[in-house]
PDB file of C-alpha atoms in Angstrom:
ATOM      1  CA  UNK A  26     -32.342 195.081  54.149  1.00 84.00           C
ATOM      2  CA  UNK A  27     -35.657 195.511  56.315  1.00 88.00           C
ATOM      3  CA  UNK A  28     -37.516 195.317  52.847  1.00 91.00           C
ATOM      4  CA  UNK A  29     -35.797 191.912  51.794  1.00 92.00           C
ATOM      5  CA  UNK A  30     -37.035 190.548  55.243  1.00 89.00           C
ATOM      6  CA  UNK A  31     -40.225 192.298  54.939  1.00 88.00           C
ATOM      7  CA  UNK A  32     -41.074 190.764  51.670  1.00 92.00           C
ATOM      8  CA  UNK A  33     -39.491 187.468  53.125  1.00 91.00           C
ATOM      9  CA  UNK A  34     -41.700 187.200  55.876  1.00 89.00           C
ATOM     10  CA  UNK A  35     -45.173 187.983  53.543  1.00 90.00           C
ATOM     11  CA  UNK A  36     -43.959 185.506  51.239  1.00 94.00           C
ATOM     12  CA  UNK A  37     -43.496 182.733  54.052  1.00 93.00           C
ATOM     13  CA  UNK A  38     -46.430 180.280  54.788  1.00 93.00           C
ATOM     14  CA  UNK A  39     -48.526 182.199  57.611  1.00 90.00           C
ATOM     15  CA  UNK A  40     -48.227 182.915  60.302  1.00 91.00           C
ATOM     16  CA  UNK A  41     -44.939 183.593  59.943  1.00 86.00           C
ATOM     17  CA  UNK A  42     -41.986 185.638  61.905  1.00 84.00           C
ATOM     18  CA  UNK A  43     -38.785 186.677  62.469  1.00 87.00           C
ATOM     19  CA  UNK A  44     -37.028 184.797  65.213  1.00 91.00           C
ATOM     20  CA  UNK A  45     -33.376 185.771  65.427  1.00 93.00           C
ATOM     21  CA  UNK A  46     -30.945 187.927  63.747  1.00 93.00           C
ATOM     22  CA  UNK A  47     -27.421 186.626  63.296  1.00 94.00           C
ATOM     23  CA  UNK A  48     -24.392 188.434  62.685  1.00 93.00           C
ATOM     24  CA  UNK A  49     -20.854 187.460  61.506  1.00 88.00           C
ATOM     25  CA  UNK A  50     -18.741 190.261  59.790  1.00 85.00           C
ATOM     26  CA  UNK A  51     -16.223 192.397  61.068  1.00 81.00           C
ATOM     27  CA  UNK A  52     -12.349 191.399  59.587  1.00 76.00           C
ATOM     28  CA  UNK A  53     -12.512 194.170  57.163  1.00 77.00           C
ATOM     29  CA  UNK A  54     -14.040 196.770  59.531  1.00 79.00           C
ATOM     30  CA  UNK A  55     -10.311 196.459  61.587  1.00 75.00           C
ATOM     31  CA  UNK A  56      -8.939 199.041  59.316  1.00 75.00           C
ATOM     32  CA  UNK A  57      -9.109 202.926  59.934  1.00 72.00           C
ATOM     33  CA  UNK A  58     -11.564 204.300  61.719  1.00 77.00           C
ATOM     34  CA  UNK A  59     -13.963 201.547  61.536  1.00 78.00           C
ATOM     35  CA  UNK A  60     -12.774 199.518  64.233  1.00 80.00           C
ATOM     36  CA  UNK A  61     -13.102 202.359  66.878  1.00 84.00           C
ATOM     37  CA  UNK A  62     -16.787 202.760  66.161  1.00 90.00           C
ATOM     38  CA  UNK A  63     -18.147 199.357  65.417  1.00 91.00           C
ATOM     39  CA  UNK A  64     -20.007 198.920  68.726  1.00 93.00           C
ATOM     40  CA  UNK A  65     -21.675 201.813  68.228  1.00 95.00           C
ATOM     41  CA  UNK A  66     -22.612 201.234  65.025  1.00 94.00           C
ATOM     42  CA  UNK A  67     -23.748 197.901  65.229  1.00 95.00           C
ATOM     43  CA  UNK A  68     -25.896 198.649  68.401  1.00 97.00           C
ATOM     44  CA  UNK A  69     -27.512 201.176  66.392  1.00 96.00           C
ATOM     45  CA  UNK A  70     -28.279 198.762  63.052  1.00 95.00           C
ATOM     46  CA  UNK A  71     -29.137 196.306  65.407  1.00 96.00           C
ATOM     47  CA  UNK A  72     -31.832 198.705  67.287  1.00 97.00           C
ATOM     48  CA  UNK A  73     -32.836 199.785  63.671  1.00 95.00           C
ATOM     49  CA  UNK A  74     -33.513 196.643  62.135  1.00 94.00           C
ATOM     50  CA  UNK A  75     -35.486 195.862  65.453  1.00 95.00           C
ATOM     51  CA  UNK A  76     -37.789 199.288  65.025  1.00 95.00           C
ATOM     52  CA  UNK A  77     -38.584 198.791  61.211  1.00 93.00           C
ATOM     53  CA  UNK A  78     -39.459 194.696  61.540  1.00 91.00           C
ATOM     54  CA  UNK A  79     -41.715 195.431  64.979  1.00 91.00           C
ATOM     55  CA  UNK A  80     -39.307 193.295  66.531  1.00 92.00           C
ATOM     56  CA  UNK A  81     -38.491 195.159  69.667  1.00 94.00           C
ATOM     57  CA  UNK A  82     -36.575 191.695  71.523  1.00 93.00           C
ATOM     58  CA  UNK A  83     -35.578 190.115  68.522  1.00 95.00           C
ATOM     59  CA  UNK A  84     -32.860 187.756  69.517  1.00 96.00           C
ATOM     60  CA  UNK A  85     -29.108 189.047  68.206  1.00 97.00           C
ATOM     61  CA  UNK A  86     -26.321 186.686  68.098  1.00 97.00           C
ATOM     62  CA  UNK A  87     -22.940 187.872  66.575  1.00 95.00           C
ATOM     63  CA  UNK A  88     -19.844 186.184  66.381  1.00 91.00           C
ATOM     64  CA  UNK A  89     -16.403 187.225  66.812  1.00 87.00           C
ATOM     65  CA  UNK A  90     -14.252 186.877  63.786  1.00 83.00           C
ATOM     66  CA  UNK A  91     -10.547 185.327  62.904  1.00 75.00           C
ATOM     67  CA  UNK A  92      -7.467 187.352  62.325  1.00 66.00           C
ATOM     68  CA  UNK A  93      -6.266 184.634  59.762  1.00 59.00           C
ATOM     69  CA  UNK A  94      -8.811 185.732  57.289  1.00 52.00           C
ATOM     70  CA  UNK A  95      -7.770 188.956  56.247  1.00 51.00           C
ATOM     71  CA  UNK A  96      -3.974 188.391  57.834  1.00 58.00           C
ATOM     72  CA  UNK A  97      -4.572 191.343  60.050  1.00 66.00           C
ATOM     73  CA  UNK A  98      -4.814 191.736  64.097  1.00 74.00           C
ATOM     74  CA  UNK A  99      -8.922 191.719  64.848  1.00 78.00           C
ATOM     75  CA  UNK A 100      -8.905 191.770  68.378  1.00 81.00           C
ATOM     76  CA  UNK A 101     -10.477 195.750  68.268  1.00 85.00           C
ATOM     77  CA  UNK A 102     -13.154 194.685  66.539  1.00 87.00           C
ATOM     78  CA  UNK A 103     -14.094 191.507  68.652  1.00 88.00           C
ATOM     79  CA  UNK A 104     -13.797 193.536  71.392  1.00 90.00           C
ATOM     80  CA  UNK A 105     -16.468 195.486  69.981  1.00 92.00           C
ATOM     81  CA  UNK A 106     -18.466 192.988  69.188  1.00 93.00           C
ATOM     82  CA  UNK A 107     -18.226 191.444  72.230  1.00 94.00           C
ATOM     83  CA  UNK A 108     -19.157 195.585  73.985  1.00 95.00           C
ATOM     84  CA  UNK A 109     -21.968 195.583  71.797  1.00 96.00           C
ATOM     85  CA  UNK A 110     -23.615 192.503  72.254  1.00 96.00           C
ATOM     86  CA  UNK A 111     -22.947 193.309  76.176  1.00 96.00           C
ATOM     87  CA  UNK A 112     -24.835 196.396  75.892  1.00 97.00           C
ATOM     88  CA  UNK A 113     -28.033 195.573  73.370  1.00 97.00           C
ATOM     89  CA  UNK A 114     -30.893 193.722  75.135  1.00 95.00           C
ATOM     90  CA  UNK A 115     -31.423 189.824  74.419  1.00 96.00           C
ATOM     91  CA  UNK A 116     -27.958 190.272  72.754  1.00 97.00           C
ATOM     92  CA  UNK A 117     -25.607 186.931  72.694  1.00 96.00           C
ATOM     93  CA  UNK A 118     -21.468 187.345  71.610  1.00 95.00           C
ATOM     94  CA  UNK A 119     -19.968 183.890  70.213  1.00 90.00           C
ATOM     95  CA  UNK A 120     -16.426 184.025  70.967  1.00 86.00           C
ATOM     96  CA  UNK A 121     -13.457 182.588  69.468  1.00 76.00           C
ATOM     97  CA  UNK A 122     -12.341 180.473  72.393  1.00 65.00           C
ATOM     98  CA  UNK A 123     -12.138 176.598  71.239  1.00 59.00           C
ATOM     99  CA  UNK A 124     -13.006 177.150  67.902  1.00 62.00           C
ATOM    100  CA  UNK A 125     -10.407 175.584  65.114  1.00 58.00           C
ATOM    101  CA  UNK A 126      -8.494 177.945  63.101  1.00 60.00           C
ATOM    102  CA  UNK A 127      -9.298 176.100  59.738  1.00 58.00           C
ATOM    103  CA  UNK A 128      -8.562 178.175  56.190  1.00 59.00           C
ATOM    104  CA  UNK A 129      -8.492 177.708  52.988  1.00 59.00           C
ATOM    105  CA  UNK A 130      -7.512 180.180  50.497  1.00 58.00           C
ATOM    106  CA  UNK A 131      -7.795 182.573  53.332  1.00 55.00           C
ATOM    107  CA  UNK A 132     -11.363 181.851  54.611  1.00 64.00           C
ATOM    108  CA  UNK A 133     -12.419 179.980  57.095  1.00 69.00           C
ATOM    109  CA  UNK A 134     -13.198 175.747  56.020  1.00 72.00           C
ATOM    110  CA  UNK A 135     -15.533 173.596  56.653  1.00 76.00           C
ATOM    111  CA  UNK A 136     -15.232 172.426  60.184  1.00 76.00           C
ATOM    112  CA  UNK A 137     -14.362 176.073  61.439  1.00 75.00           C
ATOM    113  CA  UNK A 138     -17.776 177.240  59.977  1.00 80.00           C
ATOM    114  CA  UNK A 139     -19.391 174.351  61.390  1.00 84.00           C
ATOM    115  CA  UNK A 140     -17.950 175.261  65.032  1.00 83.00           C
ATOM    116  CA  UNK A 141     -19.087 178.936  64.657  1.00 85.00           C
ATOM    117  CA  UNK A 142     -22.754 177.584  63.300  1.00 88.00           C
ATOM    118  CA  UNK A 143     -23.004 175.407  66.541  1.00 90.00           C
ATOM    119  CA  UNK A 144     -21.946 178.384  68.555  1.00 90.00           C
ATOM    120  CA  UNK A 145     -24.258 180.990  67.710  1.00 92.00           C
ATOM    121  CA  UNK A 146     -27.323 178.278  67.767  1.00 95.00           C
ATOM    122  CA  UNK A 147     -26.528 177.437  71.095  1.00 93.00           C
ATOM    123  CA  UNK A 148     -26.485 181.162  72.527  1.00 94.00           C
ATOM    124  CA  UNK A 149     -29.634 181.577  70.051  1.00 95.00           C
ATOM    125  CA  UNK A 150     -31.719 178.769  71.919  1.00 95.00           C
ATOM    126  CA  UNK A 151     -30.191 180.449  75.348  1.00 93.00           C
ATOM    127  CA  UNK A 152     -31.261 184.001  74.096  1.00 93.00           C
ATOM    128  CA  UNK A 153     -34.933 182.168  73.216  1.00 87.00           C
ATOM    129  CA  UNK A 154     -35.405 180.220  76.693  1.00 80.00           C
ATOM    130  CA  UNK A 155     -34.944 183.555  78.360  1.00 71.00           C
TER     131      UNK A 155
END
């Protein structure tokens, strides 16, 4: 992942920089022991990415996930995502409140994805304005 990012930045027209880090994942981590350590693991991952890419204040925005995507309760992972964002510097959590539950074949449909994208973009702008 780090090498991919470094190669992408190097290949872009210069001067280029990494401006943000967006995370929209976690449904499958609700299972087993993964949920209990999700916050610590996510914090460690973000900190490592920031160090490895020499971007110590890289804005990080994570979205909570919907239960319906895998037919289970994702409230524990969502709490862990929110906790990780609250403990990280220059990070924000995009919460589920107000998002349409639009699923197709077990996955979020276009309307839901547009809302998630808009929420995450707004959170990024707030971080960038700090």
